[in-house]
Short mmCIF file of C-alpha atoms in Angstrom, two decimals:
data_model
loop_
_atom_site.label_atom_id
_atom_site.label_comp_id
_atom_site.label_asym_id
_atom_site.label_seq_id
_atom_site.Cartn_x
_atom_site.Cartn_y
_atom_site.Cartn_z
CA UNK A 26 15.06 -27.71 -18.67
CA UNK A 27 14.87 -24.07 -16.77
CA UNK A 28 12.68 -23.68 -14.35
CA UNK A 29 10.16 -19.93 -13.60
CA UNK A 30 8.77 -18.43 -11.14
CA UNK A 31 5.97 -16.30 -10.67
CA UNK A 32 6.59 -12.99 -8.34
CA UNK A 33 2.60 -11.64 -7.88
CA UNK A 34 1.56 -8.65 -6.46
CA UNK A 35 -2.48 -7.72 -4.84
CA UNK A 36 -3.00 -4.25 -5.16
CA UNK A 37 -5.71 -2.09 -3.77
CA UNK A 38 -6.42 -1.49 -7.98
CA UNK A 39 -4.77 -4.83 -9.91
CA UNK A 40 -3.30 -7.78 -9.05
CA UNK A 41 0.47 -8.38 -11.35
CA UNK A 42 2.25 -11.23 -11.60
CA UNK A 43 5.07 -11.75 -13.37
CA UNK A 44 7.11 -14.87 -14.04
CA UNK A 45 10.71 -15.22 -13.81
CA UNK A 46 12.88 -18.09 -14.50
CA UNK A 47 15.42 -18.25 -11.65
CA UNK A 48 18.57 -15.90 -12.97
CA UNK A 49 15.08 -13.09 -12.49
CA UNK A 50 14.26 -12.76 -16.71
CA UNK A 51 11.76 -12.19 -17.22
CA UNK A 52 8.85 -13.64 -19.43
CA UNK A 53 5.86 -12.15 -19.05
CA UNK A 54 3.54 -9.85 -17.61
CA UNK A 55 -0.24 -9.42 -16.95
CA UNK A 56 -1.96 -7.06 -14.83
CA UNK A 57 -5.99 -7.73 -14.34
CA UNK A 58 -7.86 -4.63 -11.98
CA UNK A 59 -11.44 -5.06 -10.26
CA UNK A 60 -13.69 -2.75 -8.36
CA UNK A 61 -13.05 -1.52 -4.83
CA UNK A 62 -17.70 -1.28 -3.24
CA UNK A 63 -17.42 2.36 -2.17
CA UNK A 64 -21.64 2.14 -1.68
CA UNK A 65 -21.49 4.58 1.51
CA UNK A 66 -18.58 7.39 1.90
CA UNK A 67 -16.54 5.53 4.46
CA UNK A 68 -16.53 2.20 2.65
CA UNK A 69 -14.52 1.42 1.27
CA UNK A 70 -14.39 -3.00 -0.50
CA UNK A 71 -12.88 -5.31 -2.78
CA UNK A 72 -14.71 -8.71 -3.75
CA UNK A 73 -12.36 -10.91 -2.25
CA UNK A 74 -13.48 -13.55 -5.11
CA UNK A 75 -13.50 -11.46 -7.85
CA UNK A 76 -9.64 -11.19 -6.75
CA UNK A 77 -9.17 -14.19 -6.62
CA UNK A 78 -10.24 -14.30 -10.47
CA UNK A 79 -8.13 -12.00 -11.69
CA UNK A 80 -4.88 -13.80 -10.47
CA UNK A 81 -6.10 -16.34 -11.77
CA UNK A 82 -6.12 -15.13 -15.19
CA UNK A 83 -2.59 -13.06 -14.68
CA UNK A 84 -1.14 -16.34 -13.76
CA UNK A 85 -2.39 -17.43 -16.83
CA UNK A 86 -1.12 -15.04 -18.88
CA UNK A 87 1.41 -15.05 -17.86
CA UNK A 88 2.48 -18.93 -17.92
CA UNK A 89 1.29 -18.03 -21.56
CA UNK A 90 3.62 -15.72 -22.51
CA UNK A 91 6.30 -17.58 -21.34
CA UNK A 92 5.59 -20.16 -23.43
CA UNK A 93 7.33 -23.12 -21.44
CA UNK A 94 8.74 -26.18 -22.70
CA UNK A 95 11.50 -26.41 -21.12
CA UNK A 96 10.73 -25.74 -18.40
CA UNK A 97 7.99 -25.65 -15.19
CA UNK A 98 6.98 -23.15 -12.97
CA UNK A 99 8.79 -24.13 -9.41
CA UNK A 100 6.64 -21.94 -6.96
CA UNK A 101 3.77 -18.96 -6.72
CA UNK A 102 5.66 -16.22 -4.12
CA UNK A 103 2.76 -13.86 -2.78
CA UNK A 104 2.81 -10.16 -2.44
CA UNK A 105 -0.46 -8.03 -1.19
CA UNK A 106 -2.26 -5.19 0.70
CA UNK A 107 -2.03 -4.42 3.90
CA UNK A 108 -4.73 -4.02 6.71
CA UNK A 109 -7.30 -5.85 4.06
CA UNK A 110 -9.63 -8.29 6.66
CA UNK A 111 -12.47 -10.29 6.01
CA UNK A 112 -14.72 -12.60 8.34
CA UNK A 113 -15.44 -16.57 6.79
CA UNK A 114 -17.78 -18.92 8.38
CA UNK A 115 -16.86 -22.95 9.96
CA UNK A 116 -16.89 -23.74 5.89
CA UNK A 117 -14.53 -20.61 5.10
CA UNK A 118 -16.70 -18.68 3.00
CA UNK A 119 -16.77 -15.05 2.81
CA UNK A 120 -19.34 -12.91 5.02
CA UNK A 121 -18.45 -10.04 3.51
CA UNK A 122 -16.64 -8.95 1.25
CA UNK A 123 -12.64 -7.47 1.83
CA UNK A 124 -13.02 -4.14 3.59
CA UNK A 125 -9.26 -2.61 2.70
CA UNK A 126 -7.22 -0.32 3.72
CA UNK A 127 -9.01 2.18 2.93
CA UNK A 128 -12.38 1.62 4.44
CA UNK A 129 -12.95 4.04 7.65
CA UNK A 130 -16.23 2.89 8.98
CA UNK A 131 -13.99 1.67 12.25
CA UNK A 132 -12.48 5.75 12.34
CA UNK A 133 -15.07 6.54 15.90
CA UNK A 134 -13.18 3.09 17.34
CA UNK A 135 -9.87 4.72 16.60
CA UNK A 136 -10.64 8.41 17.77
CA UNK A 137 -11.86 6.17 21.22
CA UNK A 138 -8.23 5.05 21.26
CA UNK A 139 -6.82 8.12 20.35
CA UNK A 140 -9.42 9.79 23.52
CA UNK A 141 -8.33 7.30 26.25
CA UNK A 142 -5.09 6.12 25.27
CA UNK A 143 -5.56 2.10 25.08
CA UNK A 144 -4.60 3.34 21.38
CA UNK A 145 -0.90 4.38 22.41
CA UNK A 146 -0.07 1.05 23.98
CA UNK A 147 -1.64 -0.72 21.49
CA UNK A 148 0.69 1.20 19.37
CA UNK A 149 3.61 0.24 21.62
CA UNK A 150 3.12 -3.34 21.40
CA UNK A 151 2.66 -4.05 17.97
CA UNK A 152 3.49 -1.02 15.97
CA UNK A 153 0.16 0.05 14.62
CA UNK A 154 -0.79 3.55 14.50
CA UNK A 155 -4.18 4.72 15.58
CA UNK A 156 -6.62 4.82 12.15
CA UNK A 157 -9.40 2.72 10.74
CA UNK A 158 -7.43 1.10 8.37
CA UNK A 159 -6.05 -0.92 10.47
CA UNK A 160 -8.26 -4.75 10.81
CA UNK A 161 -7.68 -4.42 15.56
CA UNK A 162 -10.24 -1.23 13.93
CA UNK A 163 -11.82 -2.84 11.95
CA UNK A 164 -12.98 -5.99 14.56
CA UNK A 165 -14.18 -3.80 16.47
CA UNK A 166 -16.25 -2.42 14.55
CA UNK A 167 -17.96 -5.27 13.58
CA UNK A 168 -18.14 -6.08 16.88
CA UNK A 169 -19.77 -3.61 18.26
CA UNK A 170 -22.13 -2.58 15.15
CA UNK A 171 -22.74 -6.21 12.72
CA UNK A 172 -22.62 -9.65 15.99
CA UNK A 173 -24.58 -11.42 12.74
CA UNK A 174 -21.06 -11.72 10.91
CA UNK A 175 -18.86 -11.63 13.93
CA UNK A 176 -20.35 -13.93 16.32
CA UNK A 177 -20.94 -16.14 12.27
CA UNK A 178 -16.73 -15.66 11.59
CA UNK A 179 -15.11 -18.91 12.61
CA UNK A 180 -12.36 -16.76 11.21
CA UNK A 181 -10.74 -13.77 9.95
CA UNK A 182 -7.98 -13.68 7.52
CA UNK A 183 -6.02 -11.33 5.35
CA UNK A 184 -6.18 -11.06 1.34
CA UNK A 185 -3.85 -12.88 1.05
CA UNK A 186 -4.81 -15.69 3.07
CA UNK A 187 -8.19 -16.66 2.08
CA UNK A 188 -6.18 -16.70 -2.39
CA UNK A 189 -3.76 -19.20 -0.82
CA UNK A 190 -6.54 -20.84 1.11
CA UNK A 191 -8.76 -21.14 -2.08
CA UNK A 192 -5.78 -22.29 -3.28
CA UNK A 193 -4.18 -24.47 -1.65
CA UNK A 194 -6.38 -25.01 1.29
CA UNK A 195 -3.86 -24.19 3.53
CA UNK A 196 -4.81 -21.33 6.50
CA UNK A 197 -1.60 -19.82 6.90
CA UNK A 198 -0.57 -16.06 7.78
CA UNK A 199 3.24 -14.92 7.67
CA UNK A 200 4.87 -12.73 10.34
CA UNK A 201 4.59 -9.58 8.35
CA UNK A 202 0.92 -9.34 6.81
CA UNK A 203 -0.16 -10.37 10.62
CA UNK A 204 1.97 -7.49 12.26
CA UNK A 205 -0.25 -4.98 9.94
CA UNK A 206 -3.50 -5.82 11.63
CA UNK A 207 -2.22 -4.55 15.21
CA UNK A 208 -2.89 -8.06 16.37
CA UNK A 209 -0.01 -9.28 16.69
CA UNK A 210 2.66 -8.29 19.39
CA UNK A 211 5.91 -6.42 17.48
CA UNK A 212 9.06 -7.79 20.15
CA UNK A 213 7.54 -11.73 20.32
CA UNK A 214 5.85 -12.46 16.98
CA UNK A 215 3.36 -13.84 18.09
CA UNK A 216 -0.79 -12.93 18.37
CA UNK A 217 -0.96 -10.38 21.17
CA UNK A 218 -3.03 -11.56 23.83
CA UNK A 219 -4.21 -8.26 24.95
CA UNK A 220 -5.12 -7.35 21.50
CA UNK A 221 -7.61 -10.80 21.34
CA UNK A 222 -8.94 -9.87 24.65
CA UNK A 223 -9.80 -6.62 23.09
CA UNK A 224 -11.16 -6.79 19.96
CA UNK A 225 -12.66 -11.33 21.60
CA UNK A 226 -10.55 -12.81 19.18
CA UNK A 227 -9.11 -16.36 20.29
CA UNK A 228 -6.07 -17.84 18.61
CA UNK A 229 -7.83 -20.12 16.38
CA UNK A 230 -9.60 -18.02 14.69
CA UNK A 231 -7.09 -15.97 13.25
CA UNK A 232 -4.65 -18.37 10.97
CA UNK A 233 -1.38 -20.12 11.71
CA UNK A 234 1.27 -17.36 11.75
CA UNK A 235 5.09 -18.01 9.32
CA UNK A 236 8.11 -17.31 8.21
CA UNK A 237 8.35 -15.48 5.10
CA UNK A 238 9.96 -17.42 3.46
CA UNK A 239 7.47 -20.68 4.16
CA UNK A 240 6.78 -22.88 1.71
CA UNK A 241 4.75 -25.74 0.80
CA UNK A 242 3.87 -27.81 -1.89
CA UNK A 243 0.76 -28.08 -3.72
CA UNK A 244 -2.26 -26.73 -5.37
CA UNK A 245 -5.20 -27.85 -6.29
CA UNK A 246 -5.20 -29.65 -9.62
CA UNK A 247 -8.91 -27.22 -11.10
CA UNK A 248 -6.55 -23.95 -10.44
CA UNK A 249 -3.47 -25.97 -12.14
CA UNK A 250 -4.76 -27.02 -14.98
CA UNK A 251 -6.24 -22.95 -15.70
CA UNK A 252 -3.37 -22.15 -14.83
CA UNK A 253 -1.27 -24.23 -16.55
CA UNK A 254 1.44 -25.53 -13.82
CA UNK A 255 1.94 -28.67 -12.47
CA UNK A 256 0.30 -29.68 -9.18
CA UNK A 257 3.45 -29.97 -6.76
CA UNK A 258 4.70 -25.82 -7.33
CA UNK A 259 5.72 -24.51 -4.50
CA UNK A 260 3.52 -21.85 -2.41
CA UNK A 261 6.14 -19.13 -0.43
CA UNK A 262 3.72 -16.79 1.88
CA UNK A 263 6.38 -14.02 0.85
CA UNK A 264 4.89 -10.25 2.58
CA UNK A 265 3.22 -7.28 2.72
CA UNK A 266 3.74 -4.63 -0.28
CA UNK A 267 5.10 -1.91 2.24
CA UNK A 268 7.90 -5.04 2.56
CA UNK A 269 8.44 -6.09 -0.27
CA UNK A 270 8.06 -3.12 -2.35
CA UNK A 271 11.21 -1.44 -0.40
CA UNK A 272 13.17 -4.88 -0.49
CA UNK A 273 12.15 -4.55 -4.22
CA UNK A 274 14.36 -1.12 -4.80
CA UNK A 275 17.70 -2.30 -2.81
CA UNK A 276 16.93 -0.99 0.48
CA UNK A 277 18.28 -3.68 2.39
CA UNK A 278 19.98 -0.89 5.82
CA UNK A 279 18.72 1.22 7.90
CA UNK A 280 18.16 4.69 7.40
CA UNK A 281 17.36 4.94 3.49
CA UNK A 282 14.85 5.41 2.49
CA UNK A 283 11.91 3.20 -0.26
CA UNK A 284 9.75 6.04 -1.55
CA UNK A 285 6.54 4.28 -4.25
CA UNK A 286 3.59 5.45 -5.54
CA UNK A 287 0.88 4.10 -7.39
CA UNK A 288 -3.19 4.07 -5.88
CA UNK A 289 -1.17 5.23 -2.47
CA UNK A 290 2.26 5.93 -1.98
CA UNK A 291 4.61 5.03 1.48
CA UNK A 292 7.68 5.88 2.66
CA UNK A 293 10.06 2.92 4.85
CA UNK A 294 12.57 2.22 6.35
CA UNK A 295 14.00 -1.13 7.41
CA UNK A 296 15.59 -1.27 10.83
CA UNK A 297 17.19 -3.78 12.88
CA UNK A 298 15.32 -3.82 16.05
CA UNK A 299 11.87 -2.46 17.24
CA UNK A 300 10.87 1.45 16.77
CA UNK A 301 8.49 3.27 18.09
CA UNK A 302 7.60 7.36 18.10
CA UNK A 303 6.65 8.91 20.63
CA UNK A 304 3.95 10.78 18.15
CA UNK A 305 2.18 7.56 16.49
CA UNK A 306 3.10 8.94 13.67
CA UNK A 307 4.34 5.64 11.41
CA UNK A 308 4.00 2.19 11.79
CA UNK A 309 6.41 -0.15 12.70
CA UNK A 310 6.24 -5.01 11.91
CA UNK A 311 8.47 -7.39 11.99
CA UNK A 312 9.52 -8.92 8.57
CA UNK A 313 11.91 -11.06 9.55
CA UNK A 314 14.48 -11.40 11.51
CA UNK A 315 16.39 -8.71 12.38
CA UNK A 316 13.88 -6.29 10.03
CA UNK A 317 11.56 -4.90 11.09
CA UNK A 318 10.24 -1.56 8.63
CA UNK A 319 9.03 1.09 9.59
CA UNK A 320 7.25 3.81 7.82
CA UNK A 321 4.34 6.18 6.77
CA UNK A 322 1.79 4.71 4.43
CA UNK A 323 -0.35 7.71 2.57
CA UNK A 324 -3.59 7.11 0.87
CA UNK A 325 -3.32 9.35 -0.74
CA UNK A 326 -1.40 8.38 -4.25
CA UNK A 327 -1.65 7.71 -6.96
CA UNK A 328 -5.10 7.33 -7.40
CA UNK A 329 -5.62 11.59 -6.30
CA UNK A 330 -3.94 11.79 -9.66
CA UNK A 331 -6.37 8.95 -12.05
CA UNK A 332 -8.81 11.94 -9.99
CA UNK A 333 -7.79 15.07 -11.39
CA UNK A 334 -6.78 13.21 -14.76
CA UNK A 335 -11.18 12.21 -15.75
CA UNK A 336 -12.26 15.75 -13.05
CA UNK A 337 -10.30 18.01 -14.21
CA UNK A 338 -9.34 17.01 -18.00
CA UNK A 339 -11.57 14.65 -19.35
CA UNK A 340 -12.09 16.23 -22.73
CA UNK A 341 -8.85 15.81 -22.99
CA UNK A 342 -8.09 12.40 -21.76
CA UNK A 343 -10.96 10.98 -24.47
CA UNK A 344 -8.87 12.97 -27.53
CA UNK A 345 -5.38 11.64 -26.33
CA UNK A 346 -7.08 8.62 -26.67
CA UNK A 347 -8.87 8.52 -30.17
CA UNK A 348 -5.93 9.49 -30.85
CA UNK A 349 -3.99 7.18 -29.44
CA UNK A 350 -1.83 9.43 -27.27
CA UNK A 351 -0.60 8.75 -23.87
CA UNK A 352 -3.10 11.02 -21.88
CA UNK A 353 -1.14 10.77 -18.68
CA UNK A 354 2.05 12.03 -20.38
CA UNK A 355 0.05 14.09 -21.54
CA UNK A 356 -0.85 15.51 -18.02
CA UNK A 357 2.93 15.11 -17.37
CA UNK A 358 3.60 18.21 -20.19
CA UNK A 359 1.06 20.23 -19.52
CA UNK A 360 2.57 20.62 -15.56
CA UNK A 361 6.19 20.85 -17.54
CA UNK A 362 4.39 24.23 -18.79
CA UNK A 363 3.62 25.64 -15.65
CA UNK A 364 7.00 27.12 -13.43
CA UNK A 365 8.34 25.02 -9.44
CA UNK A 366 5.51 26.33 -7.12
CA UNK A 367 3.06 26.38 -9.55
CA UNK A 368 3.07 30.01 -8.74
CA UNK A 369 1.83 30.05 -4.88
CA UNK A 370 -1.01 27.53 -5.49
CA UNK A 371 -0.71 24.95 -2.84
CA UNK A 372 -2.59 22.51 -2.48
CA UNK A 373 -3.45 19.53 -0.21
CA UNK A 374 -4.60 15.50 -1.76
CA UNK A 375 -6.47 14.64 1.51
CA UNK A 376 -9.48 12.92 -0.74
CA UNK A 377 -9.66 10.15 0.69
CA UNK A 378 -9.50 10.55 4.83
CA UNK A 379 -5.04 10.56 4.82
CA UNK A 380 -2.84 7.89 7.47
CA UNK A 381 0.70 9.97 8.10
CA UNK A 382 1.30 11.48 8.46
CA UNK A 383 -2.38 13.84 9.84
CA UNK A 384 -3.98 9.85 11.00
CA UNK A 385 -7.26 12.23 10.69
CA UNK A 386 -9.83 9.56 8.12
CA UNK A 387 -12.48 12.98 7.70
CA UNK A 388 -9.27 14.62 6.20
CA UNK A 389 -10.08 16.23 3.21
CA UNK A 390 -8.98 17.80 -0.07
CA UNK A 391 -7.77 20.98 -0.98
CA UNK A 392 -7.17 24.60 -3.63
CA UNK A 393 -5.28 27.20 -1.29
CA UNK A 394 -3.68 30.10 -3.29
CA UNK A 395 -6.28 30.75 -6.33
CA UNK A 396 -6.00 33.64 -8.45
CA UNK A 397 -7.53 34.36 -11.82
CA UNK A 398 -3.89 33.92 -12.47
CA UNK A 399 -4.32 30.10 -12.70
CA UNK A 400 -5.08 27.89 -14.11
CA UNK A 401 -5.71 23.89 -14.64
CA UNK A 402 -1.84 24.08 -15.74
CA UNK A 403 -1.59 25.04 -12.24
CA UNK A 404 -3.84 22.47 -10.90
CA UNK A 405 -2.80 19.21 -11.97
CA UNK A 406 1.11 20.12 -11.49
CA UNK A 407 -0.32 21.60 -8.10
CA UNK A 408 -1.64 17.91 -7.47
CA UNK A 409 1.85 16.75 -8.65
CA UNK A 410 3.78 18.44 -6.43
CA UNK A 411 0.59 18.32 -3.56
CA UNK A 412 1.47 14.83 -3.26
CA UNK A 413 4.97 15.15 -2.94
CA UNK A 414 5.18 17.50 -0.51
CA UNK A 415 2.53 15.11 1.95
CA UNK A 416 5.63 12.51 0.94
CA UNK A 417 7.88 14.35 2.34
CA UNK A 418 5.95 16.06 5.57
CA UNK A 419 5.91 11.86 6.28
CA UNK A 420 10.16 12.07 5.94
CA UNK A 421 11.04 14.61 8.48
CA UNK A 422 8.29 12.30 10.52
CA UNK A 423 10.38 9.63 10.57
CA UNK A 424 13.91 11.31 9.64
CA UNK A 425 13.15 12.02 13.39
CA UNK A 426 13.27 8.43 14.38
CA UNK A 427 15.70 7.10 12.26
CA UNK A 428 17.40 10.10 11.41
CA UNK A 429 18.87 11.66 7.57
CA UNK A 430 18.16 9.30 5.13
CA UNK A 431 22.18 7.74 3.88
CA UNK A 432 20.09 7.38 0.33
CA UNK A 433 16.16 7.80 -1.18
CA UNK A 434 15.08 4.74 -3.73
CA UNK A 435 11.48 5.33 -5.38
CA UNK A 436 9.74 3.01 -6.84
CA UNK A 437 5.98 2.48 -8.78
CA UNK A 438 4.35 3.53 -11.87
CA UNK A 439 5.03 7.52 -11.10
CA UNK A 440 8.49 6.59 -11.76
CA UNK A 441 7.95 6.43 -15.67
CA UNK A 442 7.39 10.66 -15.24
CA UNK A 443 10.66 12.27 -15.09
CA UNK A 444 9.08 15.51 -14.76
CA UNK A 445 6.93 14.21 -11.10
CA UNK A 446 10.31 12.10 -10.51
CA UNK A 447 12.46 14.81 -10.28
CA UNK A 448 9.59 16.97 -8.44
CA UNK A 449 10.90 15.15 -5.65
CA UNK A 450 13.93 15.57 -6.24
CA UNK A 451 13.39 18.22 -5.77
CA UNK A 452 11.09 18.88 -3.18
CA UNK A 453 13.48 16.50 -0.82
CA UNK A 454 16.33 18.55 -1.93
CA UNK A 455 18.15 14.25 -2.54
CA UNK A 456 19.10 13.17 -5.05
CA UNK A 457 16.79 9.87 -6.47
CA UNK A 458 17.14 7.59 -7.17
CA UNK A 459 15.10 5.44 -9.72
CA UNK A 460 15.72 0.96 -10.09
CA UNK A 461 15.51 -0.16 -14.11
CA UNK A 462 12.93 -2.74 -11.96
CA UNK A 463 10.28 -0.51 -11.36
CA UNK A 464 8.35 -3.35 -10.39
CA UNK A 465 9.35 -3.10 -6.98
CA UNK A 466 6.90 -6.50 -5.32
CA UNK A 467 7.38 -8.92 -7.97
CA UNK A 468 11.11 -8.88 -8.67
CA UNK A 469 11.35 -9.41 -3.87
CA UNK A 470 8.22 -12.35 -3.62
CA UNK A 471 10.45 -12.94 -6.45
CA UNK A 472 13.18 -12.98 -4.69
CA UNK A 473 12.02 -14.59 -0.95
CA UNK A 474 11.27 -17.76 -3.20
CA UNK A 475 15.14 -18.74 -4.45
CA UNK A 476 15.61 -17.90 -0.75
CA UNK A 477 12.92 -19.98 0.56
CA UNK A 478 14.25 -22.80 -1.73
CA UNK A 479 17.66 -22.54 -1.02
CA UNK A 480 18.69 -20.42 -3.53
CA UNK A 481 20.04 -17.46 -2.72
CA UNK A 482 21.02 -16.43 1.43
CA UNK A 483 21.04 -12.57 1.03
CA UNK A 484 18.33 -10.44 0.82
CA UNK A 485 21.70 -7.82 0.00
CA UNK A 486 21.90 -10.19 -3.31
CA UNK A 487 18.36 -8.44 -4.36
CA UNK A 488 20.17 -5.77 -6.13
CA UNK A 489 21.90 -7.54 -9.31
CA UNK A 490 18.13 -8.31 -10.60
CA UNK A 491 16.74 -4.26 -10.52
CA UNK A 492 18.89 -3.47 -13.47
CA UNK A 493 20.79 0.01 -14.00
CA UNK A 494 19.72 2.56 -11.84
CA UNK A 495 18.66 6.33 -12.63
CA UNK A 496 19.67 9.75 -11.25
CA UNK A 497 17.79 12.86 -10.39
CA UNK A 498 19.60 15.00 -8.73
CA UNK A 499 18.01 18.23 -7.09
CA UNK A 500 18.01 21.86 -9.30
CA UNK A 501 19.67 24.81 -6.61
CA UNK A 502 17.14 27.22 -8.85
CA UNK A 503 13.57 25.77 -7.15
CA UNK A 504 15.15 24.51 -4.21
CA UNK A 505 13.72 28.41 -3.39
CA UNK A 506 10.36 28.15 -4.19
CA UNK A 507 9.48 25.06 -2.27
CA UNK A 508 11.57 25.25 1.01
CA UNK A 509 8.99 28.37 1.16
CA UNK A 510 6.25 26.36 0.42
CA UNK A 511 7.05 24.00 2.55
CA UNK A 512 6.39 25.72 5.74
CA UNK A 513 3.07 27.49 4.82
CA UNK A 514 1.35 23.42 3.01
CA UNK A 515 2.51 22.18 6.49
CA UNK A 516 1.08 24.87 9.03
CA UNK A 517 -2.60 24.75 6.86
CA UNK A 518 -2.97 21.07 7.15
CA UNK A 519 -2.62 22.27 11.47
CA UNK A 520 -5.09 25.09 10.72
CA UNK A 521 -7.48 22.82 8.20
CA UNK A 522 -7.56 20.08 10.50
CA UNK A 523 -9.50 22.23 13.21
CA UNK A 524 -12.76 21.37 10.49
CA UNK A 525 -11.74 18.71 8.46
CA UNK A 526 -14.55 16.79 10.72
CA UNK A 527 -17.15 19.07 10.31
CA UNK A 528 -16.75 18.84 7.19
CA UNK A 529 -16.64 15.44 6.94
CA UNK A 530 -19.71 14.48 8.73
CA UNK A 531 -21.37 16.98 6.43
CA UNK A 532 -21.25 15.36 3.67
CA UNK A 533 -22.15 11.93 5.00
CA UNK A 534 -24.82 13.91 6.09
CA UNK A 535 -26.29 15.29 3.31
CA UNK A 536 -24.59 12.27 0.30
CA UNK A 537 -26.70 11.26 -1.92
CA UNK A 538 -25.47 8.29 -2.10
CA UNK A 539 -28.65 5.43 -1.12
CA UNK A 540 -27.16 3.56 2.71
#
């Protein structure tokens, strides 16, 4: 008899499910997407039931692929996007869609808290940077601008808590997900009294707080039957995608950086006690005893490359489809025809505002340095480099708080591009280590399930499941190019920041999108 564990990662644009045996071998993968609703420029919502259905479909597919005849699925363990917020009525029915981290409608409340100093006070207690991504600020938006929803809401939850409740009827929230709300005191790992007072919430409106390895048995029979698993399966709470992506690349020790580029991106490291940035550029969230995650999340990761893929190379993409060629691989080859530094073309990738390091929801993207020599090939390389410059700028802030990195580990879809990964090594001037298992969130979710079930007891042992490592070494021949461009990139970010609010207000006022 063989036991299986499903590690499931509820992301911003899709849900991934992987099914493992208890030795860490993968028996099936599935990826189910869902739309992001952006009816106005600052809106970024998802339908929680569409996401729930995606999790059902993904698990159903991987169970079928595993063709289990000699065992059963013993646990489902969860990774999920941070900073989501859903209002539920007394019967647990959604009153809203899920507001994602990218929703900026609470921008003015974050700005007020930044200006009056209360935001810094909140940051020092909760570790949540002063930005509309935080459910704390989203709640202020509902309280002040949507009172008909705020007054009716019996519960406020994130997407992971809603999904687990729908499967089981149990409403719990583990500490890492709770920390990302800005409602948790990072020192006590309990709901923060002042944050509740500011938002007007009570603890009864929030889920029960539990550890990341908390587990309980039982799934509603209707879903067990559809997925093809037993009703007595364990649900393991898991953690945020940020925490699990860091664990899943083996960045367990303080000073080891984990970088992930998916739709968004982040630079993170673990520390053994709460540590905040005097400039509030980084978050600090408890994950488990003696493990606090410090890092900077970035709005503009792979989603920016997707924009360039569709907007700049639409014709080539369609041709690639007809020829059954991977269009992203095609873009990498086009970008590789241009020298490092893109002949002086710099791209600021702030297409959807920006969190770290700017923390400005009004930030907008730009090309700088265009001349007649530049082509679309230069533009696509500049886009890839711009995303890396932005990640490196967050790393500079992280160095100030946690010191020089001992190692840099990376994962995410970008790692499949040799050009992009080499670019990271060259810009960071550091070896970049890529584990074979690039689905780091699902892997770590599986490992936490093993810890919850008593099958593992040391977080460091996840490394035995990660496969071989590929190391990208920096190319000294291009150091001078990137060292020269990086200060220009940073100065431009500061100079352009004076105009972000003005251009953002213009776009809101004259947008052709109906309210």
